[in-house]
Short mmCIF file of C-alpha atoms in Angstrom, two decimals:
data_model
loop_
_atom_site.label_atom_id
_atom_site.label_comp_id
_atom_site.label_asym_id
_atom_site.label_seq_id
_atom_site.Cartn_x
_atom_site.Cartn_y
_atom_site.Cartn_z
CA MET A 379 28.08 -1.62 -17.77
CA LYS A 380 26.79 -1.82 -14.60
CA SER A 381 24.97 -5.22 -12.89
CA LYS A 382 21.42 -5.34 -11.66
CA LEU A 383 19.99 -6.04 -8.54
CA TYR A 384 16.97 -6.06 -8.35
CA VAL A 385 14.65 -5.74 -4.82
CA VAL A 386 11.89 -7.72 -5.79
CA GLY A 387 8.08 -7.24 -3.53
CA ILE A 388 6.67 -10.59 -4.63
CA GLY A 389 3.24 -10.08 -2.82
CA PRO A 390 1.76 -12.75 -0.58
CA GLY A 391 3.79 -15.99 -2.16
CA GLY A 392 1.21 -16.93 -4.87
CA LYS A 393 2.33 -16.65 -8.25
CA GLU A 394 -0.96 -15.06 -9.43
CA PHE A 395 -0.19 -12.30 -6.57
CA MET A 396 3.17 -11.14 -8.35
CA THR A 397 3.26 -8.59 -11.01
CA GLU A 398 4.66 -9.24 -14.44
CA GLN A 399 7.74 -7.10 -13.65
CA ALA A 400 8.36 -9.00 -11.01
CA ALA A 401 8.16 -11.90 -12.83
CA GLN A 402 10.46 -10.91 -15.33
CA ALA A 403 12.94 -9.77 -12.81
CA LEU A 404 13.21 -12.82 -11.15
CA ASN A 405 13.15 -14.70 -14.78
CA GLU A 406 15.90 -12.52 -16.02
CA SER A 407 18.06 -13.31 -12.66
CA GLU A 408 20.66 -15.72 -12.11
CA ILE A 409 20.42 -15.46 -8.45
CA ILE A 410 17.77 -15.19 -5.78
CA VAL A 411 18.50 -14.35 -2.40
CA GLY A 412 16.06 -14.31 0.32
CA TYR A 413 14.72 -14.91 3.78
CA THR A 414 14.32 -18.36 3.96
CA VAL A 415 10.28 -18.52 3.71
CA TYR A 416 10.19 -15.97 1.25
CA ALA A 417 12.61 -17.72 -0.84
CA ASP A 418 10.53 -20.88 -0.18
CA LEU A 419 7.82 -19.22 -1.61
CA VAL A 420 9.06 -18.74 -5.33
CA LYS A 421 11.69 -21.57 -5.65
CA LYS A 422 9.00 -23.70 -7.37
CA TYR A 423 8.01 -21.12 -9.56
CA TYR A 424 12.30 -20.67 -10.72
CA PRO A 425 13.49 -24.77 -9.73
CA ASP A 426 16.63 -23.35 -12.07
CA LYS A 427 17.93 -20.53 -10.68
CA GLU A 428 20.23 -20.56 -8.04
CA PHE A 429 18.92 -19.40 -4.55
CA ILE A 430 20.90 -18.25 -1.33
CA THR A 431 19.15 -17.87 1.93
CA THR A 432 19.30 -16.62 5.51
CA PRO A 433 17.14 -16.79 8.84
CA MET A 434 15.43 -14.25 10.46
CA LYS A 435 17.47 -11.14 11.81
CA ARG A 436 20.36 -11.63 9.44
CA GLU A 437 18.71 -8.67 6.80
CA LYS A 438 22.47 -6.99 6.54
CA GLU A 439 24.25 -9.83 5.80
CA ARG A 440 21.45 -10.85 3.31
CA CYS A 441 22.08 -7.57 1.75
CA GLU A 442 25.26 -8.06 1.50
CA ILE A 443 25.32 -11.42 0.02
CA ALA A 444 23.00 -9.82 -3.11
CA LEU A 445 25.10 -7.05 -3.60
CA THR A 446 28.81 -8.41 -3.37
CA LYS A 447 27.32 -11.15 -6.29
CA ALA A 448 25.89 -8.51 -8.45
CA GLN A 449 29.13 -6.67 -7.98
CA GLU A 450 30.64 -10.28 -9.26
CA GLY A 451 28.57 -9.37 -12.61
CA LYS A 452 25.78 -11.22 -11.35
CA THR A 453 21.93 -10.73 -12.01
CA VAL A 454 20.52 -10.64 -8.68
CA ALA A 455 16.98 -10.94 -7.31
CA MET A 456 16.57 -10.03 -3.74
CA VAL A 457 12.49 -11.08 -2.97
CA CYS A 458 10.60 -9.18 -0.27
CA SER A 459 7.24 -10.27 0.81
CA GLY A 460 4.37 -7.91 0.35
CA ASP A 461 6.12 -5.10 -1.22
CA SER A 462 9.85 -4.78 -0.85
CA GLY A 463 9.59 -1.19 -0.21
CA VAL A 464 7.09 -1.17 2.76
CA TYR A 465 9.12 -2.58 5.83
CA GLY A 466 11.28 -4.49 3.17
CA MET A 467 14.70 -4.73 1.86
CA ALA A 468 14.53 -1.81 -0.46
CA GLY A 469 16.08 0.75 2.39
CA LEU A 470 18.64 -1.25 3.23
CA ILE A 471 19.52 -1.89 0.06
CA LEU A 472 20.00 1.37 -0.63
CA GLU A 473 22.05 2.78 2.37
CA LEU A 474 24.32 -0.18 1.86
CA GLY A 475 24.81 0.20 -1.92
CA GLU A 476 26.87 3.28 -1.91
CA LYS A 477 29.89 1.37 -1.31
CA TYR A 478 28.86 -1.08 -4.04
CA LYS A 479 29.68 1.70 -7.24
CA GLU A 480 29.16 -1.14 -9.92
CA VAL A 481 25.49 -2.37 -9.10
CA PHE A 482 22.83 -0.68 -10.29
CA VAL A 483 19.48 -0.90 -7.66
CA GLU A 484 15.93 -1.36 -9.40
CA ILE A 485 13.31 -1.23 -6.83
CA VAL A 486 10.08 -3.34 -7.99
CA PRO A 487 7.08 -2.98 -5.75
CA GLY A 488 4.72 -5.59 -5.16
CA ILE A 489 1.51 -5.85 -3.38
CA THR A 490 1.97 -4.80 0.36
CA ALA A 491 -0.32 -6.76 3.13
CA ALA A 492 -2.17 -3.97 3.87
CA SER A 493 -3.46 -3.74 0.29
CA SER A 494 -3.78 -7.51 0.47
CA GLY A 495 -5.23 -8.42 3.23
CA ALA A 496 -8.00 -5.37 2.80
CA ALA A 497 -9.27 -6.88 -0.30
CA VAL A 498 -10.13 -10.26 1.58
CA LEU A 499 -12.23 -8.42 4.44
CA GLY A 500 -13.72 -6.01 1.95
CA ALA A 501 -12.86 -2.72 2.03
CA PRO A 502 -11.53 -1.54 5.29
CA LEU A 503 -8.64 1.32 3.37
CA ILE A 504 -10.44 3.07 1.15
CA HIS A 505 -10.36 6.24 2.70
CA ASP A 506 -6.87 7.91 4.72
CA PHE A 507 -5.09 5.03 7.06
CA ALA A 508 -2.02 4.91 9.09
CA VAL A 509 0.04 1.49 8.85
CA ILE A 510 2.09 0.91 11.92
CA SER A 511 4.39 -2.18 12.96
CA LEU A 512 3.77 -2.83 16.94
CA SER A 513 7.52 -4.82 16.57
CA ASP A 514 9.92 -2.66 18.99
CA LEU A 515 13.16 -4.46 17.57
CA LEU A 516 14.05 -1.44 16.07
CA THR A 517 11.42 1.08 17.25
CA PRO A 518 11.39 2.29 21.10
CA TRP A 519 7.97 1.26 22.27
CA GLU A 520 7.35 4.84 23.01
CA THR A 521 7.34 5.73 19.27
CA ILE A 522 4.62 3.15 18.47
CA GLU A 523 2.78 4.42 21.45
CA LYS A 524 2.70 8.02 20.01
CA ARG A 525 1.49 6.93 16.70
CA LEU A 526 -1.34 4.74 17.92
CA HIS A 527 -2.81 7.48 20.16
CA SER A 528 -2.10 9.75 16.82
CA GLY A 529 -3.20 7.60 14.37
CA ALA A 530 -6.35 6.87 16.76
CA ALA A 531 -7.13 10.34 17.69
CA ALA A 532 -7.02 12.09 13.98
CA ASP A 533 -9.49 8.91 13.02
CA PHE A 534 -7.24 7.13 10.45
CA VAL A 535 -7.91 4.00 9.81
CA ILE A 536 -5.23 2.01 11.38
CA CYS A 537 -3.45 -1.02 9.87
CA LEU A 538 -1.47 -3.60 12.02
CA TYR A 539 1.63 -5.26 10.98
CA ASN A 540 3.96 -7.44 13.09
CA PRO A 541 1.05 -7.46 15.71
CA SER A 542 2.54 -10.55 17.68
CA SER A 543 5.49 -12.71 18.57
CA HIS A 544 6.35 -15.56 20.98
CA LYS A 545 7.91 -12.48 23.02
CA ARG A 546 5.44 -10.09 22.33
CA SER A 547 2.25 -11.53 23.14
CA ASP A 548 0.43 -9.06 24.86
CA TYR A 549 1.35 -6.17 22.02
CA LEU A 550 -2.02 -6.29 20.31
CA GLU A 551 -4.28 -6.20 23.48
CA LYS A 552 -1.77 -3.01 24.55
CA ALA A 553 -2.43 -1.67 20.97
CA CYS A 554 -6.11 -1.83 21.66
CA ASP A 555 -6.21 -0.54 25.29
CA ILE A 556 -4.42 2.92 23.70
CA ILE A 557 -6.70 3.01 20.73
CA LEU A 558 -9.73 2.45 23.57
CA GLU A 559 -8.87 5.98 24.51
CA HIS A 560 -9.90 7.18 21.54
CA ARG A 561 -12.26 5.26 19.84
CA ASN A 562 -15.94 3.63 20.51
CA SER A 563 -15.23 0.02 21.70
CA GLU A 564 -17.92 -1.24 19.05
CA THR A 565 -15.51 0.22 16.29
CA ILE A 566 -15.37 -2.35 13.75
CA CYS A 567 -11.86 -4.09 13.26
CA GLY A 568 -10.73 -6.92 11.43
CA TYR A 569 -7.54 -9.29 10.47
CA VAL A 570 -6.45 -11.71 8.40
CA LYS A 571 -3.85 -14.40 9.04
CA ASN A 572 -1.63 -16.30 6.15
CA ILE A 573 -2.93 -13.90 3.24
CA GLY A 574 -3.00 -15.53 0.00
CA ARG A 575 -1.43 -18.62 2.11
CA GLU A 576 -2.54 -22.34 2.59
CA GLY A 577 -4.38 -21.30 5.80
CA GLN A 578 -5.95 -18.28 5.10
CA THR A 579 -8.88 -17.19 8.03
CA SER A 580 -10.18 -13.80 8.72
CA GLU A 581 -12.60 -12.43 10.52
CA ILE A 582 -14.33 -9.29 11.38
CA MET A 583 -15.04 -7.96 15.21
CA THR A 584 -15.62 -5.02 17.20
CA LEU A 585 -12.31 -3.66 18.94
CA LYS A 586 -13.53 -4.58 22.08
CA GLU A 587 -13.58 -8.23 20.58
CA LEU A 588 -10.03 -7.55 18.96
CA ARG A 589 -8.21 -6.44 22.39
CA THR A 590 -8.93 -10.47 23.57
CA ARG A 591 -7.64 -11.84 20.50
CA LYS A 592 -4.63 -14.20 19.84
CA VAL A 593 -2.72 -13.22 16.46
CA ASP A 594 0.92 -14.33 15.54
CA MET A 595 3.40 -12.68 13.47
CA PHE A 596 1.90 -13.59 10.11
CA THR A 597 -1.55 -11.47 10.85
CA THR A 598 -2.26 -8.44 9.43
CA VAL A 599 -4.80 -6.34 11.65
CA TYR A 600 -7.39 -3.25 10.60
CA ILE A 601 -8.87 -1.11 13.16
CA GLY A 602 -11.16 1.19 11.41
CA ASN A 603 -12.41 4.63 11.36
CA SER A 604 -15.18 6.09 13.16
CA GLN A 605 -17.41 5.95 9.79
CA THR A 606 -16.26 1.97 9.37
CA ARG A 607 -19.22 -0.48 9.12
CA ARG A 608 -19.79 -4.38 8.58
CA ILE A 609 -21.52 -4.92 5.38
CA GLY A 610 -22.87 -8.42 4.94
CA ASN A 611 -19.58 -10.26 5.42
CA SER A 612 -17.61 -7.55 4.49
CA MET A 613 -15.63 -4.61 6.39
CA VAL A 614 -16.28 -1.40 4.56
CA THR A 615 -15.08 2.26 5.44
CA PRO A 616 -16.79 4.76 3.13
CA ARG A 617 -15.09 7.16 1.12
CA GLY A 618 -16.11 10.12 2.97
CA TYR A 619 -17.47 12.13 5.96
CA ARG A 620 -20.93 13.05 3.91
CA MET B 1051 -25.31 -19.78 -9.95
CA LYS B 1052 -24.65 -16.35 -8.70
CA SER B 1053 -22.52 -13.91 -11.33
CA LYS B 1054 -18.84 -12.32 -10.39
CA LEU B 1055 -18.03 -8.64 -10.26
CA TYR B 1056 -14.53 -8.05 -9.96
CA VAL B 1057 -13.22 -4.86 -9.02
CA VAL B 1058 -9.83 -4.96 -9.75
CA GLY B 1059 -6.63 -2.79 -9.05
CA ILE B 1060 -4.79 -2.00 -12.54
CA GLY B 1061 -1.74 -0.37 -10.62
CA PRO B 1062 0.00 2.35 -12.41
CA GLY B 1063 -1.45 1.19 -15.86
CA GLY B 1064 1.16 -0.52 -17.64
CA LYS B 1065 0.56 -4.14 -17.88
CA GLU B 1066 3.94 -4.79 -16.65
CA PHE B 1067 2.31 -3.72 -13.12
CA MET B 1068 -0.76 -5.71 -13.07
CA THR B 1069 -0.99 -9.36 -10.98
CA GLU B 1070 -1.57 -12.63 -12.88
CA GLN B 1071 -4.73 -12.21 -10.67
CA ALA B 1072 -5.77 -8.89 -11.92
CA ALA B 1073 -5.01 -9.76 -15.67
CA GLN B 1074 -7.07 -13.09 -15.48
CA ALA B 1075 -10.08 -11.13 -14.09
CA LEU B 1076 -9.93 -8.77 -17.24
CA ASN B 1077 -9.58 -12.22 -19.21
CA GLU B 1078 -12.38 -13.91 -17.69
CA SER B 1079 -15.12 -10.64 -18.19
CA GLU B 1080 -17.29 -10.01 -21.01
CA ILE B 1081 -17.60 -6.07 -19.47
CA ILE B 1082 -15.25 -3.82 -18.37
CA VAL B 1083 -16.21 -0.90 -16.55
CA GLY B 1084 -14.16 2.36 -15.35
CA TYR B 1085 -13.46 5.70 -15.48
CA THR B 1086 -12.50 7.11 -18.70
CA VAL B 1087 -8.87 7.58 -18.26
CA TYR B 1088 -8.36 4.66 -16.72
CA ALA B 1089 -10.67 2.38 -18.89
CA ASP B 1090 -8.49 3.60 -21.58
CA LEU B 1091 -5.51 2.61 -20.09
CA VAL B 1092 -6.29 -1.42 -20.11
CA LYS B 1093 -8.40 -0.93 -23.87
CA LYS B 1094 -5.37 -1.65 -25.88
CA TYR B 1095 -4.92 -4.80 -23.79
CA TYR B 1096 -8.17 -6.20 -24.28
CA PRO B 1097 -9.52 -4.88 -27.48
CA ASP B 1098 -12.29 -7.62 -27.75
CA LYS B 1099 -13.93 -6.70 -24.48
CA GLU B 1100 -17.06 -4.70 -24.00
CA PHE B 1101 -16.10 -1.20 -22.16
CA ILE B 1102 -18.74 1.20 -20.37
CA THR B 1103 -17.02 4.33 -19.07
CA THR B 1104 -18.27 7.02 -17.75
CA PRO B 1105 -16.34 10.67 -17.06
CA MET B 1106 -15.27 12.03 -13.42
CA LYS B 1107 -17.28 12.21 -9.67
CA ARG B 1108 -19.97 9.58 -11.42
CA GLU B 1109 -18.75 7.31 -9.35
CA LYS B 1110 -22.22 5.63 -8.01
CA GLU B 1111 -23.50 5.75 -11.60
CA ARG B 1112 -20.61 4.05 -12.57
CA CYS B 1113 -20.79 1.25 -9.95
CA GLU B 1114 -24.49 0.95 -10.80
CA ILE B 1115 -23.61 -0.03 -14.17
CA ALA B 1116 -21.41 -2.55 -13.15
CA LEU B 1117 -23.82 -3.95 -11.12
CA THR B 1118 -26.70 -4.16 -13.22
CA LYS B 1119 -24.82 -5.92 -15.73
CA ALA B 1120 -23.94 -8.32 -13.56
CA GLN B 1121 -26.89 -8.78 -12.09
CA GLU B 1122 -28.38 -9.68 -15.43
CA GLY B 1123 -25.72 -12.24 -15.84
CA LYS B 1124 -22.82 -10.76 -17.58
CA THR B 1125 -18.96 -11.52 -15.92
CA VAL B 1126 -17.88 -7.93 -15.24
CA ALA B 1127 -14.58 -6.04 -13.92
CA MET B 1128 -14.74 -2.37 -12.61
CA VAL B 1129 -11.51 -1.36 -12.95
CA CYS B 1130 -9.72 1.17 -10.71
CA SER B 1131 -6.15 2.64 -11.18
CA GLY B 1132 -3.87 1.46 -8.26
CA ASP B 1133 -5.38 -0.62 -5.86
CA SER B 1134 -8.84 -0.94 -5.94
CA GLY B 1135 -9.46 -0.70 -2.32
CA VAL B 1136 -7.40 2.52 -1.29
CA TYR B 1137 -9.16 5.44 -2.72
CA GLY B 1138 -10.71 2.93 -5.01
CA MET B 1139 -14.44 1.54 -5.85
CA ALA B 1140 -14.32 -1.54 -3.56
CA GLY B 1141 -16.12 0.58 -1.07
CA LEU B 1142 -19.04 1.88 -3.07
CA ILE B 1143 -19.44 -1.42 -4.80
CA LEU B 1144 -20.10 -3.28 -1.46
CA GLU B 1145 -22.00 -0.68 -0.37
CA LEU B 1146 -24.40 -0.18 -3.00
CA GLY B 1147 -24.05 -4.62 -3.33
CA GLU B 1148 -26.30 -4.79 -0.85
CA LYS B 1149 -29.22 -4.48 -3.43
CA TYR B 1150 -27.96 -7.03 -5.67
CA LYS B 1151 -28.41 -10.48 -3.78
CA GLU B 1152 -26.97 -12.35 -7.44
CA VAL B 1153 -23.66 -10.95 -7.72
CA PHE B 1154 -20.58 -12.19 -6.18
CA VAL B 1155 -18.17 -9.26 -5.67
CA GLU B 1156 -14.53 -10.20 -5.46
CA ILE B 1157 -11.80 -7.29 -4.45
CA VAL B 1158 -9.00 -7.89 -6.63
CA PRO B 1159 -5.89 -5.66 -5.04
CA GLY B 1160 -3.32 -4.10 -7.20
CA ILE B 1161 -0.04 -1.57 -6.32
CA THR B 1162 -1.31 1.52 -5.12
CA ALA B 1163 0.59 4.73 -5.55
CA ALA B 1164 2.12 4.55 -2.52
CA SER B 1165 4.00 2.24 -3.35
CA SER B 1166 4.55 2.43 -7.21
CA GLY B 1167 5.77 5.83 -6.72
CA ALA B 1168 7.98 4.92 -3.70
CA ALA B 1169 9.73 2.23 -5.50
CA VAL B 1170 10.38 5.77 -8.01
CA LEU B 1171 12.29 7.17 -5.20
CA GLY B 1172 13.51 5.24 -3.72
CA ALA B 1173 12.33 3.36 -0.33
CA PRO B 1174 10.65 6.26 1.64
CA LEU B 1175 8.22 4.50 3.44
CA ILE B 1176 10.25 1.89 4.79
CA HIS B 1177 8.78 2.29 8.21
CA ASP B 1178 5.35 3.40 9.97
CA PHE B 1179 3.27 5.83 7.05
CA ALA B 1180 0.33 7.72 6.80
CA VAL B 1181 -1.78 8.12 4.00
CA ILE B 1182 -3.84 11.00 3.75
CA SER B 1183 -5.85 12.44 1.04
CA LEU B 1184 -5.83 16.41 0.22
CA SER B 1185 -8.75 16.29 -1.63
CA ASP B 1186 -11.80 18.42 0.49
CA LEU B 1187 -14.90 17.00 -1.71
CA LEU B 1188 -15.95 14.30 0.39
CA THR B 1189 -13.94 15.50 3.47
CA PRO B 1190 -14.10 18.50 5.52
CA TRP B 1191 -10.63 20.24 5.21
CA GLU B 1192 -10.70 20.22 9.18
CA THR B 1193 -10.38 16.72 9.41
CA ILE B 1194 -7.38 16.71 6.63
CA GLU B 1195 -5.78 19.37 8.68
CA LYS B 1196 -6.20 16.57 12.23
CA ARG B 1197 -4.26 14.13 10.50
CA LEU B 1198 -1.84 16.53 8.87
CA HIS B 1199 -1.08 17.49 12.25
CA SER B 1200 -1.55 14.46 14.06
CA GLY B 1201 0.91 12.40 11.55
CA ALA B 1202 3.90 15.27 11.16
CA ALA B 1203 3.80 15.08 15.44
CA ALA B 1204 4.42 11.58 15.89
CA ASP B 1205 7.53 11.21 13.16
CA PHE B 1206 5.15 9.36 10.46
CA VAL B 1207 5.98 9.28 6.85
CA ILE B 1208 3.71 10.77 5.19
CA CYS B 1209 2.27 9.60 1.56
CA LEU B 1210 -0.32 12.44 -0.06
CA TYR B 1211 -2.68 11.32 -2.89
CA ASN B 1212 -4.78 14.61 -4.74
CA PRO B 1213 -2.31 17.40 -3.59
CA SER B 1214 -3.61 19.14 -5.81
CA SER B 1215 -6.48 20.42 -8.18
CA HIS B 1216 -7.76 23.40 -10.48
CA LYS B 1217 -10.02 24.37 -7.68
CA ARG B 1218 -7.75 23.41 -4.78
CA SER B 1219 -4.03 25.03 -5.81
CA ASP B 1220 -2.88 25.67 -3.22
CA TYR B 1221 -3.58 22.61 -1.14
CA LEU B 1222 0.03 21.31 -1.23
CA GLU B 1223 1.36 24.62 0.24
CA LYS B 1224 -1.23 24.54 3.36
CA ALA B 1225 -0.43 20.85 4.26
CA CYS B 1226 3.26 21.80 3.78
CA ASP B 1227 2.73 24.85 6.62
CA ILE B 1228 0.81 22.40 8.99
CA ILE B 1229 3.72 19.73 8.90
CA LEU B 1230 6.19 22.61 8.80
CA GLU B 1231 4.91 23.23 12.77
CA HIS B 1232 6.49 19.87 13.62
CA ARG B 1233 9.22 18.94 11.31
CA ASN B 1234 12.36 20.56 10.25
CA SER B 1235 12.24 22.82 7.06
CA GLU B 1236 15.01 20.54 5.81
CA THR B 1237 12.97 16.90 6.10
CA ILE B 1238 13.52 14.94 2.81
CA CYS B 1239 10.65 14.64 0.95
CA GLY B 1240 10.14 13.67 -2.74
CA TYR B 1241 7.27 13.58 -5.72
CA VAL B 1242 6.62 11.67 -8.34
CA LYS B 1243 3.87 12.34 -11.20
CA ASN B 1244 2.08 10.21 -13.48
CA ILE B 1245 3.81 6.93 -12.11
CA GLY B 1246 4.69 4.39 -14.27
CA ARG B 1247 3.09 6.04 -17.30
CA GLU B 1248 4.23 8.36 -20.05
CA GLY B 1249 5.65 11.68 -18.92
CA GLN B 1250 6.63 10.66 -15.79
CA THR B 1251 8.67 12.80 -13.61
CA SER B 1252 10.07 12.76 -9.72
CA GLU B 1253 11.84 15.20 -7.58
CA ILE B 1254 13.54 14.57 -4.16
CA MET B 1255 13.80 17.56 -2.23
CA THR B 1256 13.64 19.71 1.14
CA LEU B 1257 10.23 20.07 2.94
CA LYS B 1258 11.19 24.09 2.46
CA GLU B 1259 11.37 23.64 -0.86
CA LEU B 1260 8.36 21.12 -1.34
CA ARG B 1261 6.48 23.79 -0.41
CA THR B 1262 6.85 25.77 -3.30
CA ARG B 1263 6.46 23.06 -6.09
CA LYS B 1264 3.62 23.42 -8.50
CA VAL B 1265 2.17 19.68 -8.81
CA ASP B 1266 -1.30 18.03 -10.21
CA MET B 1267 -3.88 15.68 -9.19
CA PHE B 1268 -1.42 12.82 -10.78
CA THR B 1269 1.18 13.30 -8.54
CA THR B 1270 2.22 11.70 -5.19
CA VAL B 1271 3.96 13.27 -2.66
CA TYR B 1272 6.40 11.92 0.01
CA ILE B 1273 7.19 13.99 3.31
CA GLY B 1274 9.72 11.96 5.06
CA ASN B 1275 10.03 10.98 8.77
CA SER B 1276 12.69 12.51 11.42
CA GLN B 1277 14.98 9.72 10.04
CA THR B 1278 14.57 10.02 6.13
CA ARG B 1279 17.91 10.91 4.29
CA ARG B 1280 19.05 11.17 0.58
CA ILE B 1281 21.09 8.83 -0.51
CA GLY B 1282 22.60 9.06 -3.81
CA ASN B 1283 19.58 10.23 -6.21
CA SER B 1284 17.17 8.16 -3.91
CA MET B 1285 15.26 9.18 -0.76
CA VAL B 1286 15.59 6.32 1.88
CA THR B 1287 13.55 5.62 5.48
CA PRO B 1288 15.70 3.41 7.33
CA ARG B 1289 13.73 0.31 8.94
CA GLY B 1290 13.69 1.54 12.60
CA TYR B 1291 15.99 4.26 14.81
CA ARG B 1292 18.74 2.74 16.27
#
C-alpha cells in the first residue's frame, strides 16, 4: 500500500476556518511539515504530532523532506496557509513527487486569502476577477506588469497577493500607477491585513488613496471594477452589468 | 440587539468541505434560506431547521425573504454553494440589506469551485489566474469576450465558471476559439464536473481537445498558462517562470 502525503490548505490559520477534510487529514498524519509561521498556526491544535519546519525560501527542501518521510512509510501532511493550490506547495509537491513512486499525494484545498479577505471587506469578488502576485522572485516584473495592464483594461476586479516586502516597498504604488492608466482614480479599493489572525485590520478607500498606503506581505489588496461600490462599511461588486 | 443574517459558503456540498465557521453559523441559525439544489445539499445535516427555498433566477426574492426573516428577529443563514463571495449571494444581500437596518450581515466564506476543482486536477492555479463566468445573463457577451482575450494574452491561467447551459451550448467552443488566438493549441487544460458530489468526473486534455468537449453548468474548466504541464495524471502550473 502506498503511503500518503496530504498537501493541506489550512485557510487563514484559526481552526474555525479549516474544513473538516483538512482537520481530518492533520489528525491522520503522524508528521506535519511546513514553513515555520504556518506550522506554528496549527501546532496548538495538534500538540502530539511531530512537526518539521523550514524557513522561508526553502520550499524545495521542505517538499523533499515531506516526500522522503512519506516514502519511508509515514503519513505526512504538508501545511500551507490559505489554499495549498493557490501560490501554495501543491504544485511543487506534484512536480517533485514524480520520483517518489511509493507516495500517494492528496491535495486538500483551503480558503484562499482572496476569499477570506473578501468576506472581511464585504463582497468585492462577486464577479469576474484576476489574482496577481506582485512578488517578482520567480516571475519577471514585465510579466506582472502585463497582467496588471490586461486585468485593469478588461475591467476585472483585481486581487493582489504579496503586495509588498522590505525589498519591494514601492511595488503597490507601481501597480496602482499601471491600473490608473485604465481605471478611474475614484475606483473603490480595499485591503485586509492579517486576515483571520491577531491584529486583523482592513480599510476601504479609493484607488488614488490606495496608491499612498503602506502595506506588508501579510496584506491582501482588492481593486474594484467599474461597478464596485461602497455600501455602508462594505466594498461590494454587483453581480452583473444591468 | 440586531438580529443576524449569515451568508454562508458551503463549499462543494459535503459537510467535510465546510469550514467549522460555516457549520457553526448553520447550527446557530433558526432558518436556512437558499436555492433549492444547494439547500438540499445541507438539509440532511440540519434536519431540524426550517428551510425556505426558491428556484433558480429568483435571487432577489430569495435575499428579501432572508432579510425579512432576520428583520423579524430570527437568526437566518443564506446558503450558497462554493464561496458566498464568488458569484454568490453576499453582494446582493449587502446591496438590499441597506434597507434592513436591524439586520447584522456576516459573510462566511467557503471553498469556491476554482479551489475545490483545482485540487481534483492537481495544481493548475498555483500561479496568477483569472476567473471568468461564461454566463451572459447579467453580463454582455462583449465584456466576457474582452476578458477572455485579455486573460489569454497576458498568460493567466483561466478558470471558467458556468461554461455552458441549454441555451448556451456552444459557449465553451466560442471561448476556446478566442483563447486559441493567443495560446498554443497544445496548452494543457482540464475540467471537473460535479466537484465533491455524486458523479464527480474530471479530465485533462489539450486546448484543442477541450474545444470539442460537451460540458454542463455544473462543470468548472481550467485553461493552463504557457508553463502548465501534465505530470502523471495531474495538471500542474509551476510557481514561477524560472
